[in-house]
Short mmCIF file of C-alpha atoms and ligand atoms in Angstrom, two decimals:
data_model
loop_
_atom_site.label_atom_id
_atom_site.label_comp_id
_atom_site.label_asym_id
_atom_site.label_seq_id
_atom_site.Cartn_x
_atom_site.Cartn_y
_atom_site.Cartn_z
CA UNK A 1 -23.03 -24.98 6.43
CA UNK A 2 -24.91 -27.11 4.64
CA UNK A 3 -25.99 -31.28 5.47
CA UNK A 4 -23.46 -33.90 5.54
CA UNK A 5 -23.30 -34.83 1.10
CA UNK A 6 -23.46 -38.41 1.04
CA UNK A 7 -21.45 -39.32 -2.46
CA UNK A 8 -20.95 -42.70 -4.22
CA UNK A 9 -17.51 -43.09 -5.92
CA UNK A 10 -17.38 -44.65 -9.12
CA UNK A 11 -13.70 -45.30 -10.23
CA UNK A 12 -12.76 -45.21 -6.27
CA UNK A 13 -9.19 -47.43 -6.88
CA UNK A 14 -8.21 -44.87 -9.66
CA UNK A 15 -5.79 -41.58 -9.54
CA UNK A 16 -8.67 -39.30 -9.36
CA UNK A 17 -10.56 -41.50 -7.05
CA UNK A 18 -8.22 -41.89 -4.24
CA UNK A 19 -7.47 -38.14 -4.13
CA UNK A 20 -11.47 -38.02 -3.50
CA UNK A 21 -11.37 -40.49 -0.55
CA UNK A 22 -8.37 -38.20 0.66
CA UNK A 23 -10.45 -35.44 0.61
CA UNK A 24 -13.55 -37.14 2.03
CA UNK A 25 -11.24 -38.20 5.09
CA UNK A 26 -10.31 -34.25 5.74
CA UNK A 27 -14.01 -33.37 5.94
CA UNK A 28 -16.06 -35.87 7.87
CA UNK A 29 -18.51 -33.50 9.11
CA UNK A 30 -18.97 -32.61 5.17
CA UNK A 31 -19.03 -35.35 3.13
CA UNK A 32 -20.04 -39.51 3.28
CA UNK A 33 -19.16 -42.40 1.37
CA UNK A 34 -22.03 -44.13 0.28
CA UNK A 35 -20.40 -46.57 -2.72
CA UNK A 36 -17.41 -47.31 -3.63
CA UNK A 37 -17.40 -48.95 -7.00
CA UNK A 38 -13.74 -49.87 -8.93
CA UNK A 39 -12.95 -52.19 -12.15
CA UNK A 40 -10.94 -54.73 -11.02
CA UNK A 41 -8.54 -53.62 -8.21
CA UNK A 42 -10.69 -55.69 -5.44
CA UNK A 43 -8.00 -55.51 -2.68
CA UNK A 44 -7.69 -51.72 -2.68
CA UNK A 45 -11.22 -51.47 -2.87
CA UNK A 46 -11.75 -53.54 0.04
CA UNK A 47 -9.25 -51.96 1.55
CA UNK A 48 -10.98 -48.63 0.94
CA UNK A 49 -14.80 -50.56 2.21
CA UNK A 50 -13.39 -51.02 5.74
CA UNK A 51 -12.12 -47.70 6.31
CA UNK A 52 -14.79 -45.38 4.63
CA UNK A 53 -18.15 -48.46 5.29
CA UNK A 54 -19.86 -47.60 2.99
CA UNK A 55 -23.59 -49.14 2.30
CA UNK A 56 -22.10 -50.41 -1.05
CA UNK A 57 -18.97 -51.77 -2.85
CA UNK A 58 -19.31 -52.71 -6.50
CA UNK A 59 -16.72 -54.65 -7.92
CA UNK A 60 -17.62 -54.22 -11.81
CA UNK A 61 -15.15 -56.91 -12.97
CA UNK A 62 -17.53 -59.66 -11.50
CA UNK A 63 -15.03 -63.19 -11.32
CA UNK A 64 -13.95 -61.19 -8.51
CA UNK A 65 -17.42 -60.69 -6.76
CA UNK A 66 -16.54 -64.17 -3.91
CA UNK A 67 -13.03 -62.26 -3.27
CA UNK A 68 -14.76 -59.12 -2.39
CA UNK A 69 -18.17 -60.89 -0.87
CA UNK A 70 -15.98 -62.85 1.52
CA UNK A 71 -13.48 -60.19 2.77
CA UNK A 72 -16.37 -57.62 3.62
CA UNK A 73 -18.59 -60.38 5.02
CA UNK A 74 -18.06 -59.64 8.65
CA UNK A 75 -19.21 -55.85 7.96
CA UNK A 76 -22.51 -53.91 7.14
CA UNK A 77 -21.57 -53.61 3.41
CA UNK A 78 -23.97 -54.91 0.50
CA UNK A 79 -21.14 -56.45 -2.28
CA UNK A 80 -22.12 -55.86 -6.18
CA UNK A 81 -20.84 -56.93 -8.95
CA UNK A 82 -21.03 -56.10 -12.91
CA UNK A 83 -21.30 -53.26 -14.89
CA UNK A 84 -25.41 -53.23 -14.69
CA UNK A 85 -24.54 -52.99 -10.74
CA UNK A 86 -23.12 -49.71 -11.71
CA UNK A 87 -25.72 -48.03 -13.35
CA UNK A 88 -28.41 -49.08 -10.07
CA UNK A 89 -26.06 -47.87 -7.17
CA UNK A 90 -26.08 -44.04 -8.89
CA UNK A 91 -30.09 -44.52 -8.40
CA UNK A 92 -29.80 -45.55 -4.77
CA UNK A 93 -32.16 -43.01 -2.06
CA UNK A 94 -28.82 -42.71 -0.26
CA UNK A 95 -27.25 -41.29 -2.71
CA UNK A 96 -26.82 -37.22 -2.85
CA UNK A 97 -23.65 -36.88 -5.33
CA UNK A 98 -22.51 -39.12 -8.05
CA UNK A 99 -18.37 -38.53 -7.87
CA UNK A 100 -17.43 -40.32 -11.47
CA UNK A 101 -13.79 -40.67 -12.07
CA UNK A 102 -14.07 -43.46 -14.26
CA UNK A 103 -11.81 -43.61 -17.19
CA UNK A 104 -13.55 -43.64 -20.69
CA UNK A 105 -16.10 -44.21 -21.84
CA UNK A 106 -17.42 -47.06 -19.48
CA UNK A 107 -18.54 -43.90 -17.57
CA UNK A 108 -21.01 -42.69 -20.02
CA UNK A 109 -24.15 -44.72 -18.72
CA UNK A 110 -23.82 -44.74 -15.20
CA UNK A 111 -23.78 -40.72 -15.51
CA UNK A 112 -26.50 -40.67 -17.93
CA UNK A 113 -28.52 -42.58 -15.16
CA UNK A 114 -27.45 -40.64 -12.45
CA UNK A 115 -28.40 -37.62 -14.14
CA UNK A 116 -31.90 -39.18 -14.97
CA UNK A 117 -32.04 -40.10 -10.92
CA UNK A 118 -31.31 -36.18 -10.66
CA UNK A 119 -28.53 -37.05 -8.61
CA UNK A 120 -25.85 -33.99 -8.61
CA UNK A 121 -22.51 -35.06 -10.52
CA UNK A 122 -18.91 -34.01 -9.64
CA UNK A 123 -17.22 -34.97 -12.80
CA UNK A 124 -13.56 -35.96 -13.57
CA UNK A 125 -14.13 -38.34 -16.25
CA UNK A 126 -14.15 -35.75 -19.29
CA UNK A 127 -14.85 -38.71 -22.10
CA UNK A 128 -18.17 -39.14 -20.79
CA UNK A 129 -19.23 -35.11 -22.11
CA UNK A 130 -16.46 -35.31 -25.45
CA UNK A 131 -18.68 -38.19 -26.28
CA UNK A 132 -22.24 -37.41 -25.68
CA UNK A 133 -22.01 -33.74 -24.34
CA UNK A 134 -25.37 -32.48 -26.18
CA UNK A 135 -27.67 -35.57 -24.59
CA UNK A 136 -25.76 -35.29 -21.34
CA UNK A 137 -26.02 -31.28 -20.92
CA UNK A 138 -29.31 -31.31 -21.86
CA UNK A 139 -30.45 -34.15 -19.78
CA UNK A 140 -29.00 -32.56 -16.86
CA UNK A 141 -30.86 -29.14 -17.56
CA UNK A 142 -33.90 -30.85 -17.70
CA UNK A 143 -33.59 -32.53 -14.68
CA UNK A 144 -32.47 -29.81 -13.19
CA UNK A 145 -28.83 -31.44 -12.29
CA UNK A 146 -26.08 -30.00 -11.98
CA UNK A 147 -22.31 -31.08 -13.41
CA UNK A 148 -19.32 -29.90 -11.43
CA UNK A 149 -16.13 -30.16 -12.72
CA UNK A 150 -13.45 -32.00 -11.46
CA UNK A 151 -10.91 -30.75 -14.18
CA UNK A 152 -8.66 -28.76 -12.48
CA UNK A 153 -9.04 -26.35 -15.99
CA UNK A 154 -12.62 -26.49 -15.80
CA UNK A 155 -12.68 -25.84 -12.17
CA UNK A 156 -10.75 -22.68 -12.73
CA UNK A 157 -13.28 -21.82 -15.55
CA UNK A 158 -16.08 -22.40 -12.74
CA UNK A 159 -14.46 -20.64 -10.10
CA UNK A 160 -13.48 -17.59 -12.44
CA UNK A 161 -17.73 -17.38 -13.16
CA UNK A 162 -18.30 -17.43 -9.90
CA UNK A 163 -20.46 -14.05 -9.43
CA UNK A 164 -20.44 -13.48 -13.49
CA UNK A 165 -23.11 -15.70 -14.25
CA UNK A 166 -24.98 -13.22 -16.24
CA UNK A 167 -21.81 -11.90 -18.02
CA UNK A 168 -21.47 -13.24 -21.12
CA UNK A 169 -18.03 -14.99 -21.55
CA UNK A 170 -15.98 -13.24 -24.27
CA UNK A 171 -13.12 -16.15 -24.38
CA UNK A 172 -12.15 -19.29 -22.73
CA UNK A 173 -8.39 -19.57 -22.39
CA UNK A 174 -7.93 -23.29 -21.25
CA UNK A 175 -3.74 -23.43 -19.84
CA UNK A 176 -1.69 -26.83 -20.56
CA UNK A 177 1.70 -27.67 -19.12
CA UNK A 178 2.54 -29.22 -22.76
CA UNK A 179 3.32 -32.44 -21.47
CA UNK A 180 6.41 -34.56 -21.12
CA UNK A 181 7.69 -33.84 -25.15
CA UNK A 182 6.93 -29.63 -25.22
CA UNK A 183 9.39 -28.38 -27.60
CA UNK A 184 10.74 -31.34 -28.79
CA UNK A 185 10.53 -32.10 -32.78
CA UNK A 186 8.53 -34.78 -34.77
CA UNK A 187 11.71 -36.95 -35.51
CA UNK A 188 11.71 -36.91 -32.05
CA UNK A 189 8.12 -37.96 -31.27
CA UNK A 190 8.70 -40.72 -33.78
CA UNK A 191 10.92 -42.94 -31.64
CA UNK A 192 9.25 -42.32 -28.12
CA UNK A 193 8.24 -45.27 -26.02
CA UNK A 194 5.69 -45.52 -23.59
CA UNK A 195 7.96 -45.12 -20.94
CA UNK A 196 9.08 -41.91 -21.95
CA UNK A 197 5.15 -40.72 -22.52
CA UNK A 198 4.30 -41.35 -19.25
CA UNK A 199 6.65 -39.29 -17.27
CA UNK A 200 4.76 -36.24 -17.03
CA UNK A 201 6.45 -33.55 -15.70
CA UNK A 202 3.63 -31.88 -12.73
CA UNK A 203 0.61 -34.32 -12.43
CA UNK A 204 0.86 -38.09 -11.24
CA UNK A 205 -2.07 -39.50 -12.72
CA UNK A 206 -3.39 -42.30 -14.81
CA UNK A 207 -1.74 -44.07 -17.60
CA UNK A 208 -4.05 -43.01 -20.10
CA UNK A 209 -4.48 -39.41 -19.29
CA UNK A 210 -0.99 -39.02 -19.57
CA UNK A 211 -0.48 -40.59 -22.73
CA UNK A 212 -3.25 -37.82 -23.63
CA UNK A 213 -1.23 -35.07 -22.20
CA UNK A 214 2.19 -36.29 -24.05
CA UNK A 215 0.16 -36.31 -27.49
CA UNK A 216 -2.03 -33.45 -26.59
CA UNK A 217 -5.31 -34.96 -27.40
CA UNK A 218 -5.73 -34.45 -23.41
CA UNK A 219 -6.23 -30.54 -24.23
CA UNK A 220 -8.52 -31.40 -27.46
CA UNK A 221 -10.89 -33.41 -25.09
CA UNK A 222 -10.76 -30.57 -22.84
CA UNK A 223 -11.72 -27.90 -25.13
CA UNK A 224 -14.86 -30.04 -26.09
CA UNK A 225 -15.82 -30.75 -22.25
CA UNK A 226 -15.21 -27.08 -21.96
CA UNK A 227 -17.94 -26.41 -25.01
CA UNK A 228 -20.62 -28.01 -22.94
CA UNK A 229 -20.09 -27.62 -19.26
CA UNK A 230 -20.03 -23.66 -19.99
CA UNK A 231 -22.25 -23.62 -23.09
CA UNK A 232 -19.76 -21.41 -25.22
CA UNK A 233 -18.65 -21.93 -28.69
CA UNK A 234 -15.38 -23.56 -30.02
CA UNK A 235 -14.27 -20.58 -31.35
CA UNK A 236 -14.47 -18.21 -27.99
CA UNK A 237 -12.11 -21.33 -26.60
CA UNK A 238 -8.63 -21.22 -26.77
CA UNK A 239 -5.35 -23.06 -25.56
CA UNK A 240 -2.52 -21.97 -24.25
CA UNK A 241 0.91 -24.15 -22.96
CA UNK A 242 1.92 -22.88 -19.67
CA UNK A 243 4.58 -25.29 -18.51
CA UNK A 244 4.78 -24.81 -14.92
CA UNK A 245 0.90 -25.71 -14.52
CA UNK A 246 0.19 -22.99 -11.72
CA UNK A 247 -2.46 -20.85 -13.68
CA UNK A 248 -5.24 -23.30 -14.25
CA UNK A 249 -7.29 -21.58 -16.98
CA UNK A 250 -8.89 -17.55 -17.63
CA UNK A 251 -11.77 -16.72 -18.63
CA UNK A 252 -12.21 -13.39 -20.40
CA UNK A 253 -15.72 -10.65 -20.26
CA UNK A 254 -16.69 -8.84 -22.54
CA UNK A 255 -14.75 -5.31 -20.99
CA UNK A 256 -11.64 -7.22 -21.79
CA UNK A 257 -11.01 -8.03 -17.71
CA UNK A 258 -9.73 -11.68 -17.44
CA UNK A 259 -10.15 -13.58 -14.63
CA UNK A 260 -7.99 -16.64 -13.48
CA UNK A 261 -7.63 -19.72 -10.52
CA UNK A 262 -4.30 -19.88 -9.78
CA UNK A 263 -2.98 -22.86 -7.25
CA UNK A 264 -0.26 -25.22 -6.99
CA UNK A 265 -0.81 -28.50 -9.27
CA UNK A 266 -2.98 -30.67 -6.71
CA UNK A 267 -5.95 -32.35 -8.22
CA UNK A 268 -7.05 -32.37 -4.05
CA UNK A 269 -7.97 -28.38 -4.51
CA UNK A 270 -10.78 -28.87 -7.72
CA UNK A 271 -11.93 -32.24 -6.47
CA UNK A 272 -12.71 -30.58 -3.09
CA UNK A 273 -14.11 -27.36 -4.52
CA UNK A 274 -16.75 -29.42 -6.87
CA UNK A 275 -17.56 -31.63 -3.60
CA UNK A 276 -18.34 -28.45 -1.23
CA UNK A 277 -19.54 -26.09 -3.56
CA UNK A 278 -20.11 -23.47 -2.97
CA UNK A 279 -18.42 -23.37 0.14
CA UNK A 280 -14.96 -23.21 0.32
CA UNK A 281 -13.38 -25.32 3.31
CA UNK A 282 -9.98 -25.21 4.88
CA UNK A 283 -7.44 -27.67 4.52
CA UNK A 284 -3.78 -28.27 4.51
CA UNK A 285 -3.20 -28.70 1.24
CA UNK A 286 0.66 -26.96 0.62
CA UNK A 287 0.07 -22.88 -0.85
CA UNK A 288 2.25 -21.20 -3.70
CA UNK A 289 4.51 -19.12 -2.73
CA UNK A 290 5.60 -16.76 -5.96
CA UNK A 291 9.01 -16.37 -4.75
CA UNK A 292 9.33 -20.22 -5.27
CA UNK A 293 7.81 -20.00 -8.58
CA UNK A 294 9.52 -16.57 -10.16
CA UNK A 295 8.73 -17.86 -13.59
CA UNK A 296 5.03 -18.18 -15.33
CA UNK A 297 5.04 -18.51 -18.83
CA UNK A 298 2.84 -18.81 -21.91
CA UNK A 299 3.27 -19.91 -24.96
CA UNK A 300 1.28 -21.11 -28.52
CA UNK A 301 0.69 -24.57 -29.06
CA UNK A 302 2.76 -25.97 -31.63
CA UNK A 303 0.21 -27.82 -33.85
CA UNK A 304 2.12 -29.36 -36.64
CA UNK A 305 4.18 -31.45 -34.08
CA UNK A 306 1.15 -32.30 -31.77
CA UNK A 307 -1.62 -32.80 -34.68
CA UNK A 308 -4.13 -34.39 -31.57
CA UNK A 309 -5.42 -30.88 -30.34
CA UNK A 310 -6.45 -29.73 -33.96
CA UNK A 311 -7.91 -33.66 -34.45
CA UNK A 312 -10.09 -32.27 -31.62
CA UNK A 313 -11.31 -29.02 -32.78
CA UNK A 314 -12.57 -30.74 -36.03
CA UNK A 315 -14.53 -33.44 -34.51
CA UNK A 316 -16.19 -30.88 -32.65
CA UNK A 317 -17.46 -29.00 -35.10
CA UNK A 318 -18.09 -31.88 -36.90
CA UNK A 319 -20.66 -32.91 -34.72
CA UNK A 320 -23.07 -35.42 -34.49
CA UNK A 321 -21.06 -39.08 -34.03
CA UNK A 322 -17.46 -37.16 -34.81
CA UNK A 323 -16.59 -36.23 -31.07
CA UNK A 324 -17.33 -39.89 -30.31
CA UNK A 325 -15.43 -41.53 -33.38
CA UNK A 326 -12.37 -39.44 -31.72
CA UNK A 327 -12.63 -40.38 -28.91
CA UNK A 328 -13.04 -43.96 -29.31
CA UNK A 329 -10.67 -44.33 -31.76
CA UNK A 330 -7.98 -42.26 -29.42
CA UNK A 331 -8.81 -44.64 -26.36
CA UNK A 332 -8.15 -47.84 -28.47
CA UNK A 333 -5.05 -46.22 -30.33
CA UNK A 334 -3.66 -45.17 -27.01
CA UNK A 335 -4.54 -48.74 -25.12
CA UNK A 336 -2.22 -50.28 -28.56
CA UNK A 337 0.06 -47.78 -27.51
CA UNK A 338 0.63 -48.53 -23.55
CA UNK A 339 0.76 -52.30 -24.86
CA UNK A 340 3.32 -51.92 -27.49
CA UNK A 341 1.87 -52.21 -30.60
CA UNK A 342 2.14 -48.75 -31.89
CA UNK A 343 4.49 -46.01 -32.49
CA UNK A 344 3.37 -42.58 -30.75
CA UNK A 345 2.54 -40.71 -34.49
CA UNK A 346 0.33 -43.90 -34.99
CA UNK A 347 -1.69 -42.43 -32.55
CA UNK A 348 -2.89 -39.31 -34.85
CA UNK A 349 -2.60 -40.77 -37.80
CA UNK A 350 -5.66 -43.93 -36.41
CA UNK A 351 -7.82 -41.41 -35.02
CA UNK A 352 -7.30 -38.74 -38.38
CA UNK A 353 -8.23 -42.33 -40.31
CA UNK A 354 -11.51 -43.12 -38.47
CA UNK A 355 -12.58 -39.32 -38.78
CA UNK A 356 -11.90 -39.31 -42.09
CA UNK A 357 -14.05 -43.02 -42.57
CA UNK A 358 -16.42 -42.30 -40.11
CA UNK A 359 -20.22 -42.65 -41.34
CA UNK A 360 -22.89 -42.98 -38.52
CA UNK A 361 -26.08 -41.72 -38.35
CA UNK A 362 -26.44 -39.34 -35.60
CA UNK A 363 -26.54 -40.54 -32.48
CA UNK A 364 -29.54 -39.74 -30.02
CA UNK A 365 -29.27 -42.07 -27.31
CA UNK A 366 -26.37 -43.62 -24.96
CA UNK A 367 -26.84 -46.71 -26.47
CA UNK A 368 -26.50 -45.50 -30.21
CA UNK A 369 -23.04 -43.78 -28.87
CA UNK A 370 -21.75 -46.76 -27.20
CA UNK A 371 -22.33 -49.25 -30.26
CA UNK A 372 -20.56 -45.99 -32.39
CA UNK A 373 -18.11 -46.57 -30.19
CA UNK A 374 -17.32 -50.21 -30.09
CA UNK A 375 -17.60 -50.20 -33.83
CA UNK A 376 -14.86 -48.16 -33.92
CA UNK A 377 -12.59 -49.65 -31.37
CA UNK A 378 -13.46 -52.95 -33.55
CA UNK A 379 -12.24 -51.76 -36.84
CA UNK A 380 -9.32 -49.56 -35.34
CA UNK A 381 -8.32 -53.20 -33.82
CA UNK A 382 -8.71 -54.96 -37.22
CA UNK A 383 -6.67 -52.28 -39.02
CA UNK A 384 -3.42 -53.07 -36.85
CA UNK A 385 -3.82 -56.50 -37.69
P1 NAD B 401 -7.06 -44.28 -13.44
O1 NAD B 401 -6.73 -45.19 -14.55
O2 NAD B 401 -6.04 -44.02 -12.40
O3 NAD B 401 -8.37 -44.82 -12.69
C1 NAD B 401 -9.49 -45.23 -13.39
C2 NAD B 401 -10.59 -45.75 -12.46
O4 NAD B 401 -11.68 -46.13 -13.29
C3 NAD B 401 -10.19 -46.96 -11.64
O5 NAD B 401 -10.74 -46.86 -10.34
C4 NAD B 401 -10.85 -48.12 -12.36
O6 NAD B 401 -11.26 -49.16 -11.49
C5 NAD B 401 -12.06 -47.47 -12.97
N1 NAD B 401 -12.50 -48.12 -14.21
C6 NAD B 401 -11.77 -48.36 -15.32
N2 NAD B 401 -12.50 -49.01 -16.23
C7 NAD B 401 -13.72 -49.16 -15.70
C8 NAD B 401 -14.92 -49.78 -16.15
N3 NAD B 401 -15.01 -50.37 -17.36
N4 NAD B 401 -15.99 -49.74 -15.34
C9 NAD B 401 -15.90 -49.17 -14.13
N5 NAD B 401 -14.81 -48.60 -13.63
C10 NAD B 401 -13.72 -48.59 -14.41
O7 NAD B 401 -7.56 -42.92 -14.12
P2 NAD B 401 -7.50 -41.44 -13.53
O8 NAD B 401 -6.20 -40.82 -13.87
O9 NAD B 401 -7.96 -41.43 -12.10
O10 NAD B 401 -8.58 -40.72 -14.45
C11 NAD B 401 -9.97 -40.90 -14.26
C12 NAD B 401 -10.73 -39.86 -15.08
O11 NAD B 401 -10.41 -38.56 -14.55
C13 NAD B 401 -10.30 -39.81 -16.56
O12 NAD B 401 -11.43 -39.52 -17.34
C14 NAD B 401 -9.31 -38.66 -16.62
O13 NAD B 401 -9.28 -38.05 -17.88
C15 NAD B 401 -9.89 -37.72 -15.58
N6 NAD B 401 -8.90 -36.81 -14.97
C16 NAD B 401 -7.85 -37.31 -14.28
C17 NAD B 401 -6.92 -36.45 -13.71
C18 NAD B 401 -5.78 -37.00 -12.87
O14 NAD B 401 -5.05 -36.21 -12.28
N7 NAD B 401 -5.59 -38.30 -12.77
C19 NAD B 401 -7.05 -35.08 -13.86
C20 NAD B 401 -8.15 -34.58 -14.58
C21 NAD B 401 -9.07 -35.47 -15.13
MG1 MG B 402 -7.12 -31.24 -16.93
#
């Protein structure tokens, strides 16, 4: 088997990010912690520096950096703080793997640097390629890098090419459990509250990934990371609501034969897969049993009720600054959301407004996207007012 894959962690205090320290622990022989690097959550972080040691912490949040400095100060640890801090540890010799599970858009330059350092990327933060998926593919194919998904639908995608790389891919079918509100109506919708949005039915995960699966826009943003991590177009990429989240996505050739990755919902399975690929390692992760699940079903996507998905699909094929007008104005919308300040059809109805509105040159660097982006947030803000 291969070297020991030493990895820094950016988003370590997160959902996604302390599933990958969980996996990291199962396979010391594999897998290293280099950095650790979190937002603003400095006691779980240093928490998470004395058991894993790694060479770095970043606390990016940086009124924290003495709290940090001075509980690590009796260990081997360098302490960083600030976002620049960020994009210099995914540049560090020690470095193998970049493991981003960021959320937003924050992780869009520390990726686009790590991808310059030709670092490899295991990738759970999905904004990062909605917004800027044409620089960031082709970056990474010129530095010969590559992205491994974290998704647990684009890991399905990956592991159902495994072998068919030179097969073209007929159709993607990406599966959705439908969220916490499948099959209810829009009167419904209209008088949810945040608590309500965030009880997702299979995945525990954070707050604003599951106020993306309750409006659906989590499935749009997947069908556009999708579009670039497999290089297929929008129209070979479908999705289907599959409620009991056990079939993670298909992909179908072109003799009609589709292939799936089925598993029980455990974000441990894909985050391990894209940090030991292309090995698969044992674990004890529980197994699905079909007598315990008797019932897999598929349905359409009702997209009149759940207008986010569609919102998706035409920013896409928009192009140019479109996927990253969506996206900024669904991260803002859905912050005014989790803080009360908007009803969940407002949600749609912002992000339909600034793709409607938007007018932006098109965007060839990160820094063109991120001032697209803040622009956005800005007038989405000023609109509430
Ligand atoms: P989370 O909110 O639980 O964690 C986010 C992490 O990002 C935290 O560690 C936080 O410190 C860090 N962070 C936030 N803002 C930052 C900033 N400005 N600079 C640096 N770090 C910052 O989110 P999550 O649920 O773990 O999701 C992370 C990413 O993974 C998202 O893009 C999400 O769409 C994707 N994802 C999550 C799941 C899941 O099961 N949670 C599944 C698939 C994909
Ligand atoms: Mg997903």
């Amino acid at each position: 088997m291969a070297d020991k894959k030493r990895i820094a962690l950016l988003g370590s205090t997160g959902s996604i990010g302390k599933q990958v320290l969980e996996v990291a622990e199962q396979l010391p022989d594999l897998l290293q912690v280099e950095v650790l690097a979190a937002y603003s959550n400095a006691s779980l972080l240093i928490e998470q520096a004395i058991k894993f040691k790694p060479n770095v912490a970043v606390i990016v949040k940086d009124d924290l950096y003495e709290q940090v400095k001075e509980a690590l100060w009796n260990y081997d640890i360098k302490v960083f703080a600030g976002e620049q801090a960020l994009n210099d540890v995914v540049e560090m010799d020690c470095v193998d793997m970049v493991v981003s599970a960021i959320v937003g858009i924050a992780g869009l330059k520390p990726i686009y640097k790590a991808i310059e350092a030709r670092k490899q990327i295991a990738l759970a933060n999905k904004e990062t390629l909605v917004v800027a998926g044409d620089l960031m593919t082709q970056t990474a194919y010129e530095n010969g890098v590559n992205i491994y998904p974290i998704d647990s639908e684009h890991s399905a995608i990956f592991q159902s090419l495994a072998g068919e790389f030179h097969n073209p891919i007929e159709r993607i079918i990406i599966t959705a459990s439908g969220g916490p509100f499948r099959g209810k109506t829009a009167d419904f919708l209209r008088t949810v509250t945040k608590a309500q949005a965030l009880k997702h039915p299979n995945w525990s995960m954070g707050h604003k990934i599951t106020i993306d699966s309750a409006t659906l826009m989590n499935k749009g943003l997947e069908v556009i990371e999708a579009k670039w991590l497999f290089n297929t177009p929008l129209d070979k990429i479908e999705v289907v609501i599959h409620p009991q989240s056990i079939v993670h996505s298909l992909v179908e050739f072109q003799d009609g034969s589709i292939k799936a990755q089925l598993g029980l919902p455990d974000m441990k399975l894909p985050i391990q897969y894209a940090l030991t690929y292309p090995y698969r390692c044992g674990n004890r992760l529980p197994r699905l049993h079909f007598s315990e699940h008797p019932h897999l079903t598929f349905e359409a996507p009702d997209l009149e009720t759940f207008p986010c998905l569609n919102l998706a699909y035409r920013a896409s094929r928009g192009g140019g600054c479109m996927p990253c007008v969506l996206n900024a104005a669904n991260e803002m919308a859905v912050a005014l959301f989790l803080h009360d300040k908007i009803g969940f059809y407002d949600i749609p109805r912002i992000i339909e407004d600034a793709l409607t509105h938007a007018d932006y040159s098109n965007p060839s660097s990160v820094d063109d996207y991120l001032a697209i982006d803040q622009d956005i947030k800005q007038t989405v803000l000023q609109s509430i007012k």
